[in-house]
mmCIF file of C-alpha atoms in Angstrom:
data_model
loop_
_atom_site.group_PDB
_atom_site.id
_atom_site.type_symbol
_atom_site.label_atom_id
_atom_site.label_comp_id
_atom_site.label_asym_id
_atom_site.label_seq_id
_atom_site.Cartn_x
_atom_site.Cartn_y
_atom_site.Cartn_z
ATOM 1 C CA MET A 1 282.615 160.245 -86.211
ATOM 2 C CA HIS A 2 279.649 159.106 -85.526
ATOM 3 C CA ARG A 3 278.070 157.728 -82.803
ATOM 4 C CA THR A 4 276.324 154.396 -82.661
ATOM 5 C CA GLU A 5 275.139 153.725 -79.150
ATOM 6 C CA GLY A 6 273.397 156.616 -77.161
ATOM 7 C CA PRO A 7 271.018 156.795 -74.253
ATOM 8 C CA VAL A 8 267.166 156.137 -75.822
ATOM 9 C CA VAL A 9 264.173 158.037 -74.753
ATOM 10 C CA LEU A 10 260.630 156.693 -75.632
ATOM 11 C CA ALA A 11 258.848 159.417 -76.431
ATOM 12 C CA LEU A 12 254.941 160.113 -76.447
ATOM 13 C CA ASP A 13 254.151 163.000 -78.456
ATOM 14 C CA TYR A 14 250.324 162.084 -80.115
ATOM 15 C CA PRO A 15 250.804 162.115 -84.216
ATOM 16 C CA GLY A 16 249.307 164.199 -86.774
ATOM 17 C CA TYR A 17 249.374 167.942 -87.560
ATOM 18 C CA ARG A 18 249.849 171.042 -84.966
ATOM 19 C CA LYS A 19 251.484 174.171 -85.573
ATOM 20 C CA GLU A 20 253.544 173.624 -82.381
ATOM 21 C CA ALA A 21 256.855 172.120 -82.947
ATOM 22 C CA ARG A 22 257.277 168.751 -82.113
ATOM 23 C CA ILE A 23 259.866 166.430 -80.116
ATOM 24 C CA ASP A 24 261.689 164.949 -83.287
ATOM 25 C CA ASP A 25 262.717 168.472 -83.920
ATOM 26 C CA LEU A 26 264.631 168.782 -80.518
ATOM 27 C CA GLY A 27 267.753 167.017 -82.799
ATOM 28 C CA LEU A 28 268.879 164.763 -80.118
ATOM 29 C CA ALA A 29 269.645 162.629 -82.763
ATOM 30 C CA ARG A 30 272.436 164.429 -83.488
ATOM 31 C CA HIS A 31 273.351 163.880 -79.852
ATOM 32 C CA GLY A 32 274.195 161.329 -79.602
ATOM 33 C CA VAL A 33 270.684 160.063 -78.301
ATOM 34 C CA GLN A 34 268.196 157.392 -80.086
ATOM 35 C CA VAL A 35 264.462 158.795 -79.964
ATOM 36 C CA HIS A 36 261.796 155.499 -79.704
ATOM 37 C CA GLY A 37 258.169 157.616 -80.619
ATOM 38 C CA LEU A 38 255.739 155.643 -78.812
ATOM 39 C CA LEU A 39 252.306 157.305 -80.617
ATOM 40 C CA ARG A 40 252.572 155.295 -84.214
ATOM 41 C CA SER A 41 249.695 153.736 -85.890
ATOM 42 C CA PRO A 42 247.789 152.050 -84.766
ATOM 43 C CA LEU A 43 247.060 153.987 -81.566
ATOM 44 C CA PRO A 44 245.717 152.158 -78.905
ATOM 45 C CA ARG A 45 242.282 151.471 -78.536
ATOM 46 C CA VAL A 46 242.172 151.642 -74.813
ATOM 47 C CA VAL A 47 241.727 153.149 -71.945
ATOM 48 C CA SER A 48 243.227 152.760 -68.419
ATOM 49 C CA GLY A 49 246.378 154.158 -68.221
ATOM 50 C CA ALA A 50 248.454 150.309 -67.452
ATOM 51 C CA GLY A 51 246.867 148.837 -70.274
ATOM 52 C CA TYR A 52 247.326 151.895 -73.196
ATOM 53 C CA ALA A 53 251.272 151.784 -72.087
ATOM 54 C CA ALA A 54 250.905 148.006 -72.806
ATOM 55 C CA ARG A 55 249.943 148.749 -75.997
ATOM 56 C CA LEU A 56 252.740 150.781 -76.645
ATOM 57 C CA LEU A 57 255.039 148.820 -75.158
ATOM 58 C CA ALA A 58 254.642 145.891 -76.756
ATOM 59 C CA ASN A 59 255.348 147.548 -80.151
ATOM 60 C CA VAL A 60 259.016 148.940 -79.156
ATOM 61 C CA PRO A 61 261.862 146.199 -80.675
ATOM 62 C CA PRO A 62 263.124 143.788 -78.504
ATOM 63 C CA ALA A 63 266.663 144.369 -79.203
ATOM 64 C CA THR A 64 266.208 148.478 -77.933
ATOM 65 C CA GLY A 65 268.984 148.958 -75.227
ATOM 66 C CA PRO A 66 268.448 150.271 -71.677
ATOM 67 C CA ILE A 67 265.769 153.250 -70.856
ATOM 68 C CA ALA A 68 267.414 156.406 -70.285
ATOM 69 C CA ALA A 69 264.159 158.229 -70.769
ATOM 70 C CA VAL A 70 260.541 158.363 -70.965
ATOM 71 C CA ALA A 71 259.526 162.081 -72.630
ATOM 72 C CA ALA A 72 255.582 163.742 -73.078
ATOM 73 C CA TYR A 73 254.144 166.780 -74.213
ATOM 74 C CA CYS A 74 250.890 168.134 -73.631
ATOM 75 C CA ALA A 75 248.104 165.850 -72.445
ATOM 76 C CA SER A 76 250.213 163.177 -72.927
ATOM 77 C CA ALA A 77 252.336 163.652 -69.673
ATOM 78 C CA PRO A 78 250.320 161.374 -67.673
ATOM 79 C CA LEU A 79 250.986 158.220 -70.353
ATOM 80 C CA ALA A 80 254.743 159.160 -69.817
ATOM 81 C CA PHE A 81 254.368 157.793 -65.615
ATOM 82 C CA GLU A 82 252.572 154.772 -66.687
ATOM 83 C CA VAL A 83 255.196 154.149 -69.004
ATOM 84 C CA ALA A 84 258.025 153.959 -67.097
ATOM 85 C CA ALA A 85 256.752 152.166 -64.403
ATOM 86 C CA ALA A 86 255.641 149.202 -66.796
ATOM 87 C CA LEU A 87 259.512 148.889 -68.194
ATOM 88 C CA GLY A 88 260.432 147.698 -64.576
ATOM 89 C CA GLY A 89 263.201 148.146 -62.759
ATOM 90 C CA GLU A 90 265.538 151.819 -62.229
ATOM 91 C CA PRO A 91 263.248 154.294 -62.686
ATOM 92 C CA PRO A 92 263.887 156.206 -65.572
ATOM 93 C CA LEU A 93 263.682 160.151 -66.168
ATOM 94 C CA VAL A 94 260.466 161.824 -67.084
ATOM 95 C CA VAL A 95 261.262 164.793 -69.452
ATOM 96 C CA LEU A 96 257.510 166.330 -69.702
ATOM 97 C CA PHE A 97 257.442 169.668 -72.057
ATOM 98 C CA ASP A 98 253.543 171.910 -71.626
ATOM 99 C CA ALA A 99 252.500 168.971 -69.190
ATOM 100 C CA GLU A 100 249.142 168.979 -69.437
ATOM 101 C CA GLU A 101 246.328 166.771 -67.680
ATOM 102 C CA THR A 102 243.137 165.618 -68.801
ATOM 103 C CA PRO A 103 240.185 165.825 -66.844
ATOM 104 C CA LEU A 104 235.963 166.092 -67.133
ATOM 105 C CA ASP A 105 236.165 169.129 -69.073
ATOM 106 C CA THR A 106 238.792 169.365 -71.540
ATOM 107 C CA ILE A 107 237.135 166.507 -72.070
ATOM 108 C CA ALA A 108 233.915 168.276 -73.211
ATOM 109 C CA ALA A 109 235.632 171.115 -74.423
ATOM 110 C CA ASP A 110 237.527 168.935 -77.848
ATOM 111 C CA HIS A 111 233.455 166.958 -77.832
ATOM 112 C CA ARG A 112 231.951 169.898 -78.702
ATOM 113 C CA ALA A 113 234.781 171.323 -80.313
ATOM 114 C CA ARG A 114 234.923 168.284 -83.923
ATOM 115 C CA LEU A 115 230.763 169.048 -83.454
ATOM 116 C CA GLY A 116 231.551 172.825 -84.367
ATOM 117 C CA GLY A 117 233.781 171.970 -87.000
ATOM 118 C CA LEU A 118 230.312 170.435 -88.340
ATOM 119 C CA GLY A 119 228.091 173.069 -87.745
ATOM 120 C CA ILE A 120 226.707 171.956 -84.658
ATOM 121 C CA GLN A 121 226.558 174.525 -82.099
ATOM 122 C CA LEU A 122 226.531 171.561 -78.650
ATOM 123 C CA GLY A 123 224.174 173.629 -75.741
ATOM 124 C CA GLU A 124 226.090 173.026 -71.847
ATOM 125 C CA ARG A 125 222.998 170.843 -70.738
ATOM 126 C CA GLU A 126 223.332 169.197 -73.630
ATOM 127 C CA LEU A 127 227.078 168.553 -73.416
ATOM 128 C CA SER A 128 226.810 168.011 -69.663
ATOM 129 C CA GLU A 129 224.199 165.286 -70.631
ATOM 130 C CA ARG A 130 227.041 163.499 -73.080
ATOM 131 C CA VAL A 131 229.868 164.023 -71.390
ATOM 132 C CA LYS A 132 229.279 162.831 -67.310
ATOM 133 C CA ALA A 133 231.886 162.381 -64.992
ATOM 134 C CA VAL A 134 230.358 159.026 -63.323
ATOM 135 C CA THR A 135 230.540 157.541 -67.263
ATOM 136 C CA LEU A 136 234.902 158.192 -67.119
ATOM 137 C CA ALA A 137 235.179 158.298 -63.130
ATOM 138 C CA GLU A 138 233.016 153.912 -64.113
ATOM 139 C CA ALA A 139 232.271 153.330 -67.517
ATOM 140 C CA PRO A 140 234.764 154.920 -69.911
ATOM 141 C CA GLU A 141 234.017 152.137 -72.443
ATOM 142 C CA ARG A 142 231.243 152.874 -72.935
ATOM 143 C CA LEU A 143 232.253 156.579 -72.669
ATOM 144 C CA VAL A 144 234.457 156.732 -75.640
ATOM 145 C CA ASP A 145 230.940 154.731 -77.397
ATOM 146 C CA ASP A 146 228.777 157.013 -76.431
ATOM 147 C CA LEU A 147 230.826 159.568 -77.986
ATOM 148 C CA THR A 148 232.432 158.442 -80.985
ATOM 149 C CA GLY A 149 228.605 157.993 -82.047
ATOM 150 C CA ALA A 150 226.971 160.524 -81.470
ATOM 151 C CA LEU A 151 229.918 162.551 -83.526
ATOM 152 C CA GLY A 152 229.291 159.665 -86.351
ATOM 153 C CA ARG A 153 225.526 160.565 -85.871
ATOM 154 C CA GLU A 154 226.360 163.825 -86.534
ATOM 155 C CA ALA A 155 228.458 163.451 -89.547
ATOM 156 C CA HIS A 156 226.533 161.512 -91.325
ATOM 157 C CA THR A 157 223.333 164.259 -91.089
ATOM 158 C CA ALA A 158 225.621 167.664 -91.734
ATOM 159 C CA LEU A 159 227.911 165.806 -94.580
ATOM 160 C CA ARG A 160 224.425 164.910 -96.096
ATOM 161 C CA ALA A 161 222.459 168.109 -95.902
ATOM 162 C CA ALA A 162 226.173 169.568 -97.400
ATOM 163 C CA GLY A 163 225.294 167.766 -100.696
ATOM 164 C CA ALA A 164 227.316 164.622 -99.967
ATOM 165 C CA ASP A 165 226.259 161.420 -101.619
ATOM 166 C CA GLU A 166 226.309 158.110 -99.469
ATOM 167 C CA ALA A 167 230.128 157.131 -100.884
ATOM 168 C CA GLU A 168 231.282 160.614 -100.073
ATOM 169 C CA VAL A 169 229.104 161.175 -96.654
ATOM 170 C CA ALA A 170 230.537 157.016 -95.470
ATOM 171 C CA ALA A 171 234.019 157.540 -95.988
ATOM 172 C CA SER A 172 234.076 160.971 -94.896
ATOM 173 C CA ALA A 173 232.065 160.162 -91.888
ATOM 174 C CA THR A 174 234.406 156.551 -90.968
ATOM 175 C CA HIS A 175 237.573 158.329 -90.759
ATOM 176 C CA MET A 176 236.270 161.571 -88.598
ATOM 177 C CA VAL A 177 235.201 158.665 -85.946
ATOM 178 C CA SER A 178 238.449 156.522 -86.623
ATOM 179 C CA ALA A 179 240.447 159.688 -85.172
ATOM 180 C CA TYR A 180 238.197 160.912 -83.015
ATOM 181 C CA THR A 181 238.152 157.025 -81.023
ATOM 182 C CA ASP A 182 242.028 156.648 -81.214
ATOM 183 C CA TRP A 183 241.576 160.832 -80.133
ATOM 184 C CA LEU A 184 239.354 159.776 -77.781
ATOM 185 C CA SER A 185 240.819 157.364 -76.245
ATOM 186 C CA HIS A 186 244.067 158.870 -75.470
ATOM 187 C CA LEU A 187 242.618 161.393 -73.577
ATOM 188 C CA VAL A 188 240.429 158.888 -71.466
ATOM 189 C CA ALA A 189 243.600 156.773 -70.661
ATOM 190 C CA ALA A 190 245.291 159.861 -69.710
ATOM 191 C CA HIS A 191 243.320 160.876 -67.523
ATOM 192 C CA HIS A 192 242.783 157.188 -65.897
ATOM 193 C CA ALA A 193 246.717 157.151 -66.005
ATOM 194 C CA ARG A 194 248.580 157.744 -62.300
ATOM 195 C CA THR A 195 251.184 159.571 -61.964
ATOM 196 C CA THR A 196 251.619 159.743 -58.721
ATOM 197 C CA PRO A 197 253.526 158.704 -55.845
ATOM 198 C CA TRP A 198 256.694 158.182 -58.969
ATOM 199 C CA GLU A 199 260.331 156.907 -57.122
ATOM 200 C CA GLY A 200 262.777 158.702 -59.606
ATOM 201 C CA GLU A 201 263.458 161.780 -61.924
ATOM 202 C CA VAL A 202 260.915 164.574 -63.348
ATOM 203 C CA LEU A 203 262.419 167.428 -65.149
ATOM 204 C CA ARG A 204 259.494 169.569 -66.297
ATOM 205 C CA LEU A 205 260.233 172.036 -68.879
ATOM 206 C CA PHE A 206 257.414 175.333 -69.625
ATOM 207 C CA SER A 207 257.094 177.200 -72.565
ATOM 208 C CA ALA A 208 257.137 181.938 -71.538
ATOM 209 C CA GLU A 209 253.601 181.378 -70.720
ATOM 210 C CA ALA A 210 252.888 177.821 -70.122
ATOM 211 C CA ASP A 211 250.431 177.093 -66.919
ATOM 212 C CA PRO A 212 252.386 174.625 -64.065
ATOM 213 C CA SER A 213 249.264 173.921 -62.145
ATOM 214 C CA ALA A 214 247.708 172.667 -65.580
ATOM 215 C CA PHE A 215 249.770 169.036 -64.748
ATOM 216 C CA SER A 216 250.632 167.989 -61.150
ATOM 217 C CA CYS A 217 252.715 165.072 -59.588
ATOM 218 C CA THR A 218 254.830 163.988 -56.842
ATOM 219 C CA ALA A 219 257.622 162.995 -57.626
ATOM 220 C CA GLU A 220 261.348 161.918 -55.986
ATOM 221 C CA ARG A 221 263.465 164.172 -57.570
ATOM 222 C CA GLN A 222 261.629 166.967 -59.518
ATOM 223 C CA ARG A 223 263.290 169.817 -61.659
ATOM 224 C CA GLU A 224 261.449 172.423 -63.539
ATOM 225 C CA LEU A 225 262.432 175.184 -65.413
ATOM 226 C CA ARG A 226 260.677 178.429 -68.056
ATOM 227 C CA LEU A 227 262.628 178.476 -70.557
ATOM 228 C CA SER A 228 261.973 181.897 -72.670
ATOM 229 C CA CYS A 229 260.685 180.620 -75.737
ATOM 230 C CA ASP A 230 256.762 180.833 -76.312
ATOM 231 C CA ARG A 231 254.615 177.077 -76.931
ATOM 232 C CA PHE A 232 255.186 176.775 -80.781
ATOM 233 C CA GLU A 233 258.728 176.669 -80.538
ATOM 234 C CA LEU A 234 259.583 174.727 -77.508
ATOM 235 C CA LEU A 235 260.389 171.891 -78.662
ATOM 236 C CA ARG A 236 262.881 172.766 -81.585
ATOM 237 C CA SER A 237 264.747 175.496 -78.878
ATOM 238 C CA GLU A 238 267.976 175.588 -77.685
ATOM 239 C CA GLU A 239 267.332 176.132 -74.178
ATOM 240 C CA THR A 240 264.549 172.883 -74.551
ATOM 241 C CA ARG A 241 267.261 170.767 -75.856
ATOM 242 C CA ALA A 242 270.072 171.666 -73.792
ATOM 243 C CA ALA A 243 267.894 171.452 -71.109
ATOM 244 C CA VAL A 244 267.444 167.816 -72.361
ATOM 245 C CA LEU A 245 270.466 166.865 -72.777
ATOM 246 C CA ASP A 246 271.869 168.478 -69.289
ATOM 247 C CA ALA A 247 269.735 165.812 -67.609
ATOM 248 C CA LEU A 248 270.643 163.208 -69.619
ATOM 249 C CA GLY A 249 274.685 163.599 -68.778
ATOM 250 C CA LEU A 250 275.240 164.789 -72.443
ATOM 251 C CA PRO A 251 276.671 167.618 -73.975
ATOM 252 C CA SER A 252 274.784 169.879 -75.704
ATOM 253 C CA ALA A 253 277.757 170.502 -78.617
ATOM 254 C CA PRO A 254 276.299 168.205 -81.113
ATOM 255 C CA LEU A 255 278.263 165.184 -82.669
ATOM 256 C CA THR A 256 277.378 166.225 -86.182
ATOM 257 C CA GLU A 257 276.962 169.415 -87.594
ATOM 258 C CA GLU A 258 274.247 170.531 -87.599
ATOM 259 C CA ARG A 259 272.341 174.232 -87.694
ATOM 260 C CA THR A 260 270.811 175.669 -84.622
ATOM 261 C CA GLU A 261 267.972 177.963 -84.034
ATOM 262 C CA ARG A 262 267.337 180.088 -81.779
ATOM 263 C CA CYS A 263 263.561 180.197 -79.658
ATOM 264 C CA PRO A 264 262.497 184.067 -79.585
ATOM 265 C CA ALA A 265 262.105 185.980 -76.509
ATOM 266 C CA VAL A 266 259.200 187.024 -75.833
#
């Protein structure tokens, strides 16, 4: 017998290709959980945590029932608190998977990596001149504009040097800048998200080699579990699924038949 209703979980899991499993891979729907992914196109291009959360929640269908939890993976973790706070009422459970903060160094390293993909090696001095702590703190919109603009200029130069015609240059550069603007806005909004103090419960789940110090928060009730699987399998392992279901007050036996995949020990 299939359940038609169950606890609702809002999920923050940045879209796009990656080797690691995704929140959807946990198969929570088979256990009666309604998972609503918040990070859908078009993504917000705002740089405050509260503003970003408000844009995400504007896309939640009005008929969605009470929210039992907000779940987030990696760099989306800080935004889970802004989303949960914006819901109002009784604080929902916040579930974090290999949570990470987004300090200035992360934003700088990401910018360098994107330029590296174009064959451009940016030195430490030039990088520090582009990605400044004061700009991130006081003018985050300008930081996004500056970094995406720099990527656009470098992309045009690199693509022309590679022999692309002007139509190809324009199309490819536009795509790169658009994708980068989405991601950078996400990182900057997460950097400015308010995570503490949280009056509700937080469940933090770590893969075998994750660094718990990569993210910190203060919650009224906080539980941490280190699982035996690696980062790539974290979001499809039975251990993770069982921990989330237990926190939601649900049995781990599926309501529909499913093929289980055990997380390899590391």
